[in-house]
Coordinates of C-alpha atoms and ligand atoms in Angstrom, one line a residue:
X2 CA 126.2 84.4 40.6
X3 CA 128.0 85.6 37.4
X4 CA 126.3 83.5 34.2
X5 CA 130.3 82.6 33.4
X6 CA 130.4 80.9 36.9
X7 CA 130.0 77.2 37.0
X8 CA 130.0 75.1 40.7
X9 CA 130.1 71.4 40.1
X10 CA 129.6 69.1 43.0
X11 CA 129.9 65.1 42.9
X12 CA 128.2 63.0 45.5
X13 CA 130.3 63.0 48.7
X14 CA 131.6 59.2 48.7
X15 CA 130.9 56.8 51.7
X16 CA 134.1 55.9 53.3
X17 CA 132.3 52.9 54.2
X18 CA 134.8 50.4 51.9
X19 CA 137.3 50.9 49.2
X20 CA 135.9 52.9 45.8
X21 CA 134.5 50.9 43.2
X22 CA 133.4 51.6 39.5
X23 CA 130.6 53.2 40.3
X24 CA 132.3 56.2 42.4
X25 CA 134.8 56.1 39.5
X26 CA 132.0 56.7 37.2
X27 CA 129.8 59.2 38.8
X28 CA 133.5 61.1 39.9
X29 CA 134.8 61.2 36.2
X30 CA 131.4 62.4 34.5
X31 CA 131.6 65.0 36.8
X32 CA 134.8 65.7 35.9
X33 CA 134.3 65.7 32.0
X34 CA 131.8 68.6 32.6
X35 CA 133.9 70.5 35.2
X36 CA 136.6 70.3 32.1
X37 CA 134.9 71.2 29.6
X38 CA 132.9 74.3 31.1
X39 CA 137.0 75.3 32.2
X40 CA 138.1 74.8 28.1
X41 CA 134.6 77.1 27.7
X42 CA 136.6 79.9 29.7
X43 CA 133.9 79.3 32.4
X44 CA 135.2 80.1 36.1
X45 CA 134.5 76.7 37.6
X46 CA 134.5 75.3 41.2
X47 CA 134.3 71.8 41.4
X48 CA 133.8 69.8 44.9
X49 CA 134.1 66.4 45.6
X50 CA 134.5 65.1 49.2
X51 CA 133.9 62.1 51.7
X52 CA 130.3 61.8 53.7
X53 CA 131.8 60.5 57.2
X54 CA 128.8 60.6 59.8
X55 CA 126.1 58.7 61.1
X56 CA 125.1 54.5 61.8
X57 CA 126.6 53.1 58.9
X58 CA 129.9 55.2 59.0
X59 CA 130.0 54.2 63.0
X60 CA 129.5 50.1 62.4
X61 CA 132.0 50.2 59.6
X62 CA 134.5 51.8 62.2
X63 CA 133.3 49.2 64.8
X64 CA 133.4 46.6 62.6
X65 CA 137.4 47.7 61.9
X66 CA 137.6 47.6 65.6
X67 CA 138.4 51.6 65.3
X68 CA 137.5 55.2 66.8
X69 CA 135.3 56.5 64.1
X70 CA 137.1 59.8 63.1
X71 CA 140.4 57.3 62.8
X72 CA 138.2 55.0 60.5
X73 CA 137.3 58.1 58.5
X74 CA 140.8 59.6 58.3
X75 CA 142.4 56.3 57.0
X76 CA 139.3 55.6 54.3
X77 CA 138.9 59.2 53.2
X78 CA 142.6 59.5 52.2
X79 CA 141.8 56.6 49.9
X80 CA 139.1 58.5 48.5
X81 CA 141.4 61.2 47.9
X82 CA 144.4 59.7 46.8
X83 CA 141.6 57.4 44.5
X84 CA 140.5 61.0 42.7
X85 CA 144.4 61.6 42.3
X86 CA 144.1 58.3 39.8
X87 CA 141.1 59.4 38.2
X88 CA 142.9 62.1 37.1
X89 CA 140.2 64.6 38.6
X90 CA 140.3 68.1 38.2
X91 CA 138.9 68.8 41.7
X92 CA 139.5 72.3 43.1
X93 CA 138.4 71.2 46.9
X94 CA 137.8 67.7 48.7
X95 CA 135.6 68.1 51.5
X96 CA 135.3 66.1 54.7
X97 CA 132.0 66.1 56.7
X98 CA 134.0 66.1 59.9
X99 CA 135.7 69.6 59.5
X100 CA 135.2 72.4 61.7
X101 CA 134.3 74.5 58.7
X102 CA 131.0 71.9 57.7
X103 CA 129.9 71.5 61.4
X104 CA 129.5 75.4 61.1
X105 CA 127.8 75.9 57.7
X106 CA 125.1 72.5 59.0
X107 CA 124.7 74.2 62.9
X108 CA 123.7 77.2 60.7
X109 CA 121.4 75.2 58.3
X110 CA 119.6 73.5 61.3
X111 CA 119.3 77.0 63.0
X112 CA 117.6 78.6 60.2
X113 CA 115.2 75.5 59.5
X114 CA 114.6 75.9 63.3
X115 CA 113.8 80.0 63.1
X116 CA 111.4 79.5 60.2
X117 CA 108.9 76.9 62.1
X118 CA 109.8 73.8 60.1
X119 CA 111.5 71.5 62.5
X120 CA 109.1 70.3 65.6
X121 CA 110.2 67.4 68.1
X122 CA 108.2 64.2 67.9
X123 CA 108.8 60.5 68.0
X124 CA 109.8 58.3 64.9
X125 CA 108.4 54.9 64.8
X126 CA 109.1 53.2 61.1
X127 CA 111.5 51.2 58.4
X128 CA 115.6 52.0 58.3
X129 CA 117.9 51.0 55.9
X130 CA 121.3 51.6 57.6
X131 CA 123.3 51.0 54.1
X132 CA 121.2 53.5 52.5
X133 CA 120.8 56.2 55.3
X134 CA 117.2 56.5 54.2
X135 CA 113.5 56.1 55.9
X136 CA 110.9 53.8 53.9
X137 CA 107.7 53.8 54.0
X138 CA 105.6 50.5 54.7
X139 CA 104.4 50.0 51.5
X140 CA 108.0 50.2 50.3
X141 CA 108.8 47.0 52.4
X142 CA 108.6 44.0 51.2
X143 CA 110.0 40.9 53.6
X144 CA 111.4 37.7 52.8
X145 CA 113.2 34.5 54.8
X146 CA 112.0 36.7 57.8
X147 CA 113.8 39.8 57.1
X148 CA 112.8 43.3 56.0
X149 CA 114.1 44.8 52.7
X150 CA 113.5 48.1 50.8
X151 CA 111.8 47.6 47.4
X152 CA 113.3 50.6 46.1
X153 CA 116.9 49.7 46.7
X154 CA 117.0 46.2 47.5
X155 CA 118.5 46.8 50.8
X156 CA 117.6 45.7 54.5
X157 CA 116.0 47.7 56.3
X158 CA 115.2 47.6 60.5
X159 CA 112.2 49.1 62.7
X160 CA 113.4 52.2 64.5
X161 CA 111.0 53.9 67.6
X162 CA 112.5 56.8 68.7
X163 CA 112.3 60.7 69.7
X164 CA 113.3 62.4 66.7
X165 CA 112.9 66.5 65.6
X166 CA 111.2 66.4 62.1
X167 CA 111.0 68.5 59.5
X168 CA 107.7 69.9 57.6
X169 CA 108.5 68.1 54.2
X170 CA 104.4 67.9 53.6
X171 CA 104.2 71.7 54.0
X172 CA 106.6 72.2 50.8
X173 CA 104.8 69.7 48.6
X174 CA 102.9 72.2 46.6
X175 CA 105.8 74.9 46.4
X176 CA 108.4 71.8 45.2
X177 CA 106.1 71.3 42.5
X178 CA 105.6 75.0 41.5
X179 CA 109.5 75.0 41.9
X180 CA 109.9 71.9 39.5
X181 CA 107.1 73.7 36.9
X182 CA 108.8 77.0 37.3
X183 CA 112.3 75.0 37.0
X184 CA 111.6 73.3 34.1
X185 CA 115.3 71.4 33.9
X186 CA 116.1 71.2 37.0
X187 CA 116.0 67.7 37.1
X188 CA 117.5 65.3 34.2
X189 CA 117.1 63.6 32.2
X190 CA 113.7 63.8 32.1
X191 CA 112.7 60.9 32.9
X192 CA 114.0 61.2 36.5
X193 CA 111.9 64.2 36.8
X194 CA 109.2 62.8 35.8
X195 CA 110.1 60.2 38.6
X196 CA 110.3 62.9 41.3
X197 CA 107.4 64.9 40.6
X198 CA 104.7 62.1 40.4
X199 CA 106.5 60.8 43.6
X200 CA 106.2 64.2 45.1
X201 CA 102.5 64.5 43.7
X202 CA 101.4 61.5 45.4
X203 CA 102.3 63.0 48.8
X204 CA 104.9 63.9 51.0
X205 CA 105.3 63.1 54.9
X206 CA 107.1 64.9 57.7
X207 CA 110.7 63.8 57.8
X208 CA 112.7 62.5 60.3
X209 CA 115.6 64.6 60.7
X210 CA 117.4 63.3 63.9
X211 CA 118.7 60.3 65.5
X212 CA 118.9 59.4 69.0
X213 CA 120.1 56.1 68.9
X214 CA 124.0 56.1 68.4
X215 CA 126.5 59.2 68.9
X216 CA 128.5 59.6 65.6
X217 CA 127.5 62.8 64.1
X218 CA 126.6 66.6 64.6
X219 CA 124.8 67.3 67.5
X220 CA 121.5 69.1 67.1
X221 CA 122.2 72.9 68.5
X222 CA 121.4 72.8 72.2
X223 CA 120.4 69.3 72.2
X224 CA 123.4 66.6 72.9
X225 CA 120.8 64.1 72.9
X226 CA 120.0 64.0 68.8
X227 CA 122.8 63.7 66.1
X228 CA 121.0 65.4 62.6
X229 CA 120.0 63.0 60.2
X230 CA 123.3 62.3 58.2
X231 CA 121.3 63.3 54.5
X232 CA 120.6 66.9 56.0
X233 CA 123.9 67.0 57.4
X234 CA 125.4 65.6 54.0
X235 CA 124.2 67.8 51.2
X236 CA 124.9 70.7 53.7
X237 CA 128.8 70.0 52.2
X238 CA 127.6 72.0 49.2
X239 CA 127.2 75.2 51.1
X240 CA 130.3 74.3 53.6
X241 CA 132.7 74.8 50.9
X242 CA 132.0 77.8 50.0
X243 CA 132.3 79.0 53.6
X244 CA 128.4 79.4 54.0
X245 CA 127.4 80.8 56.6
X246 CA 129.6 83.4 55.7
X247 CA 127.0 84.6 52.5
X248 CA 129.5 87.3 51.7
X249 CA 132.4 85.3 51.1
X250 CA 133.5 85.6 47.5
X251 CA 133.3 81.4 47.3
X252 CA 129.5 81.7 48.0
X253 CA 128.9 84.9 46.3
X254 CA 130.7 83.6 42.9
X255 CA 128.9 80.3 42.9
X256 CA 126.3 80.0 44.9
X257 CA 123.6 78.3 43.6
X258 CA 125.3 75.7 42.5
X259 CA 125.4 75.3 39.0
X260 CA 125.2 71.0 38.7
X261 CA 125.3 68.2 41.2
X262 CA 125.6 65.5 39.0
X263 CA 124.5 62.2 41.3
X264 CA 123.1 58.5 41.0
X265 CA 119.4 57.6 40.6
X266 CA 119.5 55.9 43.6
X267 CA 120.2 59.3 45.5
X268 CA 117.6 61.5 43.3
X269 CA 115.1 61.6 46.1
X270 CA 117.5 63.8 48.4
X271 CA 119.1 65.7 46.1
X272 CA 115.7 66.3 44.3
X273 CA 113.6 66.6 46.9
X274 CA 115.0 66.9 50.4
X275 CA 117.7 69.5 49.2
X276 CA 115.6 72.0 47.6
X277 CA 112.8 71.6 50.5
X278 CA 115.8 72.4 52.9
X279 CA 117.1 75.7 51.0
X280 CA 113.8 76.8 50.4
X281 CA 112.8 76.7 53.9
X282 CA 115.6 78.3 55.1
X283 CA 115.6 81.0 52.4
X284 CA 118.6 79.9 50.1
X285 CA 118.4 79.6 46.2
X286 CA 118.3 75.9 45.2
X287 CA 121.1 74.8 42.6
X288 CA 120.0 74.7 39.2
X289 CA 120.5 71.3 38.4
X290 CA 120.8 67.7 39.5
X291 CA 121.5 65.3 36.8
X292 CA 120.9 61.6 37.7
X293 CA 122.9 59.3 35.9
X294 CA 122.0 55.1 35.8
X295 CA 124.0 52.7 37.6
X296 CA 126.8 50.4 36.3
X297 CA 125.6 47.0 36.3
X298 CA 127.8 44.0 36.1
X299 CA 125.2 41.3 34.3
X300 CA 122.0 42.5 35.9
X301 CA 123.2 44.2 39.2
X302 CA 124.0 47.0 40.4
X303 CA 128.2 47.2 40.6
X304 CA 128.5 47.3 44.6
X305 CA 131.3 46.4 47.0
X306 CA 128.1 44.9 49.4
X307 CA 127.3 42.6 46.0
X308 CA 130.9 41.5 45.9
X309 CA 130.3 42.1 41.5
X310 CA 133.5 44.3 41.4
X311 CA 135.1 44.9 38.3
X312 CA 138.1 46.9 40.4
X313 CA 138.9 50.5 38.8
X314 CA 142.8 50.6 39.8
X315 CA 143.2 47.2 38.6
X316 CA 141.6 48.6 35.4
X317 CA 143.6 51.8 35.2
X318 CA 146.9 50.0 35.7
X319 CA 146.3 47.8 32.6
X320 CA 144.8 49.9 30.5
X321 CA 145.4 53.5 31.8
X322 CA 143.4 56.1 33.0
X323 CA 142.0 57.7 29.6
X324 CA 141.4 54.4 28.2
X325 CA 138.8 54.1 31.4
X326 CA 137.7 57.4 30.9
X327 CA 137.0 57.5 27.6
X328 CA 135.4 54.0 27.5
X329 CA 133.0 54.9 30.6
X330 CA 132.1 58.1 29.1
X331 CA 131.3 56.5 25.9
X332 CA 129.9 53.2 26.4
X333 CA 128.0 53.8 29.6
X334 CA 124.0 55.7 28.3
X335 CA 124.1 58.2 30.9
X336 CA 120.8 58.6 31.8
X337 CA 120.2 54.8 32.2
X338 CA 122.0 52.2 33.7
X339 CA 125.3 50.8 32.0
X340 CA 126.6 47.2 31.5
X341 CA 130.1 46.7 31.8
X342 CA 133.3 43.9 31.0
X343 CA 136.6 43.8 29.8
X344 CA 135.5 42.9 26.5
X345 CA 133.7 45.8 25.3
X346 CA 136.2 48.2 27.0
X347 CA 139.2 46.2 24.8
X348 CA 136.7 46.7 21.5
X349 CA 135.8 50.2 22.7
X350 CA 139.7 51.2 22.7
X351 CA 140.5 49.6 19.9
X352 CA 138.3 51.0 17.5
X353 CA 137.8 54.4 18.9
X354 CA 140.9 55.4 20.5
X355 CA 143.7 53.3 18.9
X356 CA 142.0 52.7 15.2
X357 CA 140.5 56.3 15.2
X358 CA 142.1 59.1 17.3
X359 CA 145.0 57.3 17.7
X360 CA 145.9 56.3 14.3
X361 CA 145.0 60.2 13.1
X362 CA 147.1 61.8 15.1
X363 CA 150.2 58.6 14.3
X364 CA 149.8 58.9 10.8
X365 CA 149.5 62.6 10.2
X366 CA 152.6 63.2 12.7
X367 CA 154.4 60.9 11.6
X368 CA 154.2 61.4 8.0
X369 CA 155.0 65.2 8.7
X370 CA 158.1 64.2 10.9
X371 CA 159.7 61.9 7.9
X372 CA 158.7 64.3 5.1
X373 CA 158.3 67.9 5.9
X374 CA 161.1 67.8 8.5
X375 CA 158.0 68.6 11.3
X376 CA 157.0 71.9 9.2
X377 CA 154.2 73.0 7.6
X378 CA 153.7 75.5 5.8
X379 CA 149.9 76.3 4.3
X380 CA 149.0 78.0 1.0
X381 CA 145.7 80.2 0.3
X382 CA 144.5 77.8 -1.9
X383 CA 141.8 75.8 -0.2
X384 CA 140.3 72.4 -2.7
X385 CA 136.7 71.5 -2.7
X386 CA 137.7 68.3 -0.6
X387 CA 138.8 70.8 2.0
X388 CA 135.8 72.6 2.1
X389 CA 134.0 69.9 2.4
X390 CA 135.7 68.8 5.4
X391 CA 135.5 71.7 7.1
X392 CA 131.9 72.5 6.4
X393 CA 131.2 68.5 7.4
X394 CA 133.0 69.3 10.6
X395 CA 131.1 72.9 11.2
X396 CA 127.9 70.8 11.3
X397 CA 129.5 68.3 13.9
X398 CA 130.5 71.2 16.2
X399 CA 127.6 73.6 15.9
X400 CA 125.7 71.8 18.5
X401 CA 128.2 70.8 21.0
X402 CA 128.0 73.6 23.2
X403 CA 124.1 72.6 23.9
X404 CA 124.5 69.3 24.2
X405 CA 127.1 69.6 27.3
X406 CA 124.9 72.1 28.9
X407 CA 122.2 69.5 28.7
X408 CA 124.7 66.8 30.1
X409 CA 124.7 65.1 26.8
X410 CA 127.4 63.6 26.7
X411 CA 126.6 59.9 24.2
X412 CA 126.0 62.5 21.4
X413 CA 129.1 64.8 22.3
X414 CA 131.5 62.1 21.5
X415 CA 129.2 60.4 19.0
X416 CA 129.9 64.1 16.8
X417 CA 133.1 64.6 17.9
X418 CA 134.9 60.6 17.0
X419 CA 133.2 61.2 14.1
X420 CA 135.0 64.3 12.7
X421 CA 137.6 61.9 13.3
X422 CA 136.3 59.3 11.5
X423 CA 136.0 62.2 8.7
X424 CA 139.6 63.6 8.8
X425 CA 140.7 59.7 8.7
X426 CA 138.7 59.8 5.7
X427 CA 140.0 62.8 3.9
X428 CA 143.8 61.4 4.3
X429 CA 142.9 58.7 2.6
X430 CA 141.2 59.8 -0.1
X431 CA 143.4 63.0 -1.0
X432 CA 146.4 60.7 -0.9
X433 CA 149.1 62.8 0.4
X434 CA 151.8 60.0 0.0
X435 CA 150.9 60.3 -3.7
X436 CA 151.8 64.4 -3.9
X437 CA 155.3 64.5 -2.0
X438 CA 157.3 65.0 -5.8
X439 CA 154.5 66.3 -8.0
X440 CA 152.8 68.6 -5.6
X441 CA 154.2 69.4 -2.1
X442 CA 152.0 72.7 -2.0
X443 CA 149.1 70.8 -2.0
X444 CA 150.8 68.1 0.3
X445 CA 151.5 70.9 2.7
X446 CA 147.5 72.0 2.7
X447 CA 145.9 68.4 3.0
X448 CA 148.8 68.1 5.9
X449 CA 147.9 71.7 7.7
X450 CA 144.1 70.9 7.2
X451 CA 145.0 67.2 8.8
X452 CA 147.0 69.0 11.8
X453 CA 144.2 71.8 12.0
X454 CA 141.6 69.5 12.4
X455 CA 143.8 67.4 15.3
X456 CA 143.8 70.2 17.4
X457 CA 140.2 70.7 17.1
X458 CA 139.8 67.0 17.9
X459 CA 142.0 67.0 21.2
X460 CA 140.5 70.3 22.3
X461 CA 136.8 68.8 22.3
X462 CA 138.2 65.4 23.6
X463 CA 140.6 66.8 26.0
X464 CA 138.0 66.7 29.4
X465 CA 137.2 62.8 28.2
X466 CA 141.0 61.7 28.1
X467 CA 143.2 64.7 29.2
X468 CA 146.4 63.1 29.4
X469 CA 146.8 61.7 25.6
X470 CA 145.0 64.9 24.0
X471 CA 147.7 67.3 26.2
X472 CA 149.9 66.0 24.3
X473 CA 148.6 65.9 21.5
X474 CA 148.7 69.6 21.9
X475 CA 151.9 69.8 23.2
X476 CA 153.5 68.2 20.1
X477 CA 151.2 70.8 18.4
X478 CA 152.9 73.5 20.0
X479 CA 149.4 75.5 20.2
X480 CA 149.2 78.9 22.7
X481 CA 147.9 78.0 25.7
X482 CA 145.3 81.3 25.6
X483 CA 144.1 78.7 22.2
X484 CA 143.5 75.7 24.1
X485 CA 139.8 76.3 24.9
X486 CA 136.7 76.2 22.8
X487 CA 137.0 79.3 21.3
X488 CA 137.6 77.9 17.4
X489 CA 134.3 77.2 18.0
X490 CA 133.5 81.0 17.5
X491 CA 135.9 81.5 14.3
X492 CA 139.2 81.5 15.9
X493 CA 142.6 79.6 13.9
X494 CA 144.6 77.2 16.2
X495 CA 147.2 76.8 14.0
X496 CA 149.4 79.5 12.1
X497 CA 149.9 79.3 8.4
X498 CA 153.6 78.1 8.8
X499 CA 153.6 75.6 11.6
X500 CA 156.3 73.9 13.5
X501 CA 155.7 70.4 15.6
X502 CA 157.4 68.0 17.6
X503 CA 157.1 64.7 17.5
X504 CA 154.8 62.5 19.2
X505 CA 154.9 59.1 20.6
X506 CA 152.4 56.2 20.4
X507 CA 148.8 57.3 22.4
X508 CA 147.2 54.3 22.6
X509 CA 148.5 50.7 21.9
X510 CA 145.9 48.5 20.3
X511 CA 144.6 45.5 22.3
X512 CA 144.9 41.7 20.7
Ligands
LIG604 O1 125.4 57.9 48.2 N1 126.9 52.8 39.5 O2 127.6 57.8 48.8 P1 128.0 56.5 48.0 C1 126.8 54.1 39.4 N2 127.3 59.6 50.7 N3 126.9 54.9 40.4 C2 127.1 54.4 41.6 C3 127.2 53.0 41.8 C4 127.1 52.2 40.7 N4 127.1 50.9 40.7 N5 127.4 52.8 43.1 C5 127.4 54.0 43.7 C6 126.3 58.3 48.8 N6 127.2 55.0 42.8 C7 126.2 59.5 49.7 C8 126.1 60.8 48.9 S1 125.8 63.4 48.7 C9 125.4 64.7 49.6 C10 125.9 62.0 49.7 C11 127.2 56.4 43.0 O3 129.4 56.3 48.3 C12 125.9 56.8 43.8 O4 124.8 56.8 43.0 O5 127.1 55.4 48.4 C13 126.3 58.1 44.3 O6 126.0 59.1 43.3 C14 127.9 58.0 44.5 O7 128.3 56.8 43.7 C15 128.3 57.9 45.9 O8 127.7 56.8 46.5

């Protein structure tokens, strides 16, 4: 894969209920780095899609009193119309019912079969059906006479049946040369940390069919077992870039995938499982699985099951999409898990987005629409306050680059509000309202400088809240071969004599 290539994959969602804030969440931080690597004049591919077999898929549909593939067709248009409103930048949606996935995991299976890791056998152990996952016993614990997962807090049932397995204790000791030799594939590093003691302390055979219910890909030559929905699941990867087909120009420009950016309580598949699978069947594992925290409403986990909803459309029709954006890309630690209300997403609007960025580009436009007749025109002389801005912001912008390749996103917008903070600074201290008799020249610099720094602003905030910084650089009237990070490297946005429209209120501040 060409270094400039970049294939970004969110979890494929459960159509198992409505999407909540959590999906919203893990969707858009996906989103801000497929947007950003796209400003970076990276060739990106980024996936996003609905996981629609096995149990819990089929009681959901049963429980709806529906055929399953009806259930899934209603609930994954949602999904879909749902990353519509997140205003995701998706380039495919997948469906783990299309023809083209049942190919790419019928391939999978085949090659896991040629290479001596799958055997037939009999399972006899804990399910949880809402988390699609095996437990071991010591991860039980039971109370009021029922069984529950310690790790996830959910139910789990005893299952005894035939079952093909895979050799997951065979790869223990190359997963961990993979993981030394890999050194970032997992962050932050505390979930690696997490997955390689885990691995270290031993792995079992897996269980990697089911026998006991119908809805899912049938193992080849075998009506009997449906493949274990994870295996089948994180096949979705390879299926959209037409895999098996390993000379289609999909899976020859971004195959291994670049990121799968997923929740901690799905590390252990994507982590583990996943790169066991590939290696087995002689495919590249991706480079990177980031595990981000949960949302938490008080102490919980933010689940439709825990009724502890704080509903994302309801959200997005008060306060509008970038507002939720910005505010979940900001507030929310990404590595750890997030608490969110109402109240801190009013403050966090307020003071970054309606008192900072929003008031920047307000004042600076509209001082330059009632004074300068929406031109600007820039002189050579440059002041020693205007150096000092543009030095302070150099030092704010040298790093970004790194820190989104690390997924570091807090200390992305921590620099990047604060060259706003700055250029809110420099305005008010160079006065320009004090210069418009005795020294327009120098008006017209701090102004240019003001505007200059605007479009630097939008571009790096532009994957956060896309909709408010386009047009921003609209009104701008910037090149569209500009918009991308390339100032970073040197180049001007704006031209010495500069003409702009006007621009309306971004953000309105919340009382
Ligand atoms: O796990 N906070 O689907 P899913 C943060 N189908 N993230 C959350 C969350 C919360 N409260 N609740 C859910 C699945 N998520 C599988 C994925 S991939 C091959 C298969 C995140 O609909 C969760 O961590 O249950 C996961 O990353 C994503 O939403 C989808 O969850």
């Amino acid at each position: 894969m060409n270094q400039n290539n970049f294939y970004i994959t969110t979890p494929i969602y459960y159509p198992s209920g409505e999407p909540h804030m959590g999906h919203a969440y893990s969707s858009i931080l996906a989103d801000v780095f497929a947007r950003f690597k796209r400003n970076d004049n990276c060739k990106v591919h980024f996936l996003t899609g609905t996981d629609e077999h096995g149990l819990k898929i089929q009681k959901a549909a049963e429980k709806n009193g529906l055929e399953p593939i009806i259930y899934c067709n209603k609930i994954s248009k949602i999904f879909k119309n749902f990353t519509k409103k997140l205003n995701l930048s998706n380039d495919d949606f997948i469906r783990t019912t299309e023809k083209r996935h049942h190919k790419s995991v019928n391939d999978l299976w085949d090659r896991l079969v040629k290479s001596g890791d799958i055997y037939l056998s009999k399972y006899e152990g804990w399910y949880s059906v809402s988390d699609e996952a095996y437990y071991n016993s010591d991860e039980i614990i039971e109370k009021g006479g029922e069984r529950f997962s310690t790790f996830s807090g959910s139910q789990v049932e005893w299952v005894e049946e035939e079952s093909f397995f895979f050799k997951l204790s065979s790869w223990q000791e190359k997963l961990l040369e993979f993981y030394a030799n890999n050194s970032k594939f997992i962050l932050p590093i505390s979930r690696r940390n997490e997955v390689v003691n885990f691995v270290k302390s031993g792995l079992k055979d897996l269980s990697v069919s089911r026998t006991s219910f119908t809805w899912g890909i049938k193992v080849p030559n075998n009506d009997k077992h449906v493949i274990y929905v994870w295996l089948d699941a994180l096949t979705n990867y390879l299926s959209a870039l037409n895999f098996p087909n390993t000379d289609d120009k999909l899976y020859k420009s971004f195959w291994p995938a670049s990121l799968h950016v997923i929740g901690k309580d799905i590390l252990r598949f994507h982590a583990i499982y996943w790169p066991a699978f590939l290696l087995a069947a002689k495919i590249k594992p991706p480079s990177r699985v980031f595990g981000h925290g949960w949302i938490l409403s008080g102490e919980e986990k933010m689940s439709k099951s825990k009724g502890n909803i704080l509903d994302p459309l309801g959200v997005i029709k008060k306060y509008g999409i970038d507002e939720l954006r910005y505010y979940l890309m900001k507030e929310v630690s990404h590595g750890n898990d997030g608490n969110i209300s109402l109240k801190s997403l009013e403050n966090c609007i307020n003071s970054d987005l309606a008192n900072n960025y929003g008031n920047l580009c307000q004042r600076v436009f509209s001082f330059v629409k009632n004074n300068c007749k929406n031109k600007i025109i820039k002189t050579k002389n440059i002041s020693e306050a205007d150096k000092k801005l543009i030095k302070q912001t150099k030092n704010f912008t040298k790093d970004l680059r790194n820190l989104m390749n690390y997924q570091n996103l807090n200390n992305y917008i921590k620099s990047v509000i604060s060259i706003s903070f700055l250029t809110n600074k420099y305005i008010n201290d160079e006065e320009p309202w004090k210069l418009k008799k005795s020294n327009i020249k120098k008006m017209n610099n701090i102004l240019h400088l003001s505007l200059e720094q605007i479009a630097k602003i939008s571009i790096l905030l532009n994957p956060i809240i896309p909709d408010a910084t386009t047009k921003v650089l609209k009104a701008l009237k910037i090149k569209a071969d500009l918009i991308n990070l390339s100032f970073l490297d040197g180049k001007k946005l704006l031209s010495n004599e500069t003409k702009i429209s006007e621009l309306n209120i971004l953000f309105k501040k919340i009382n």
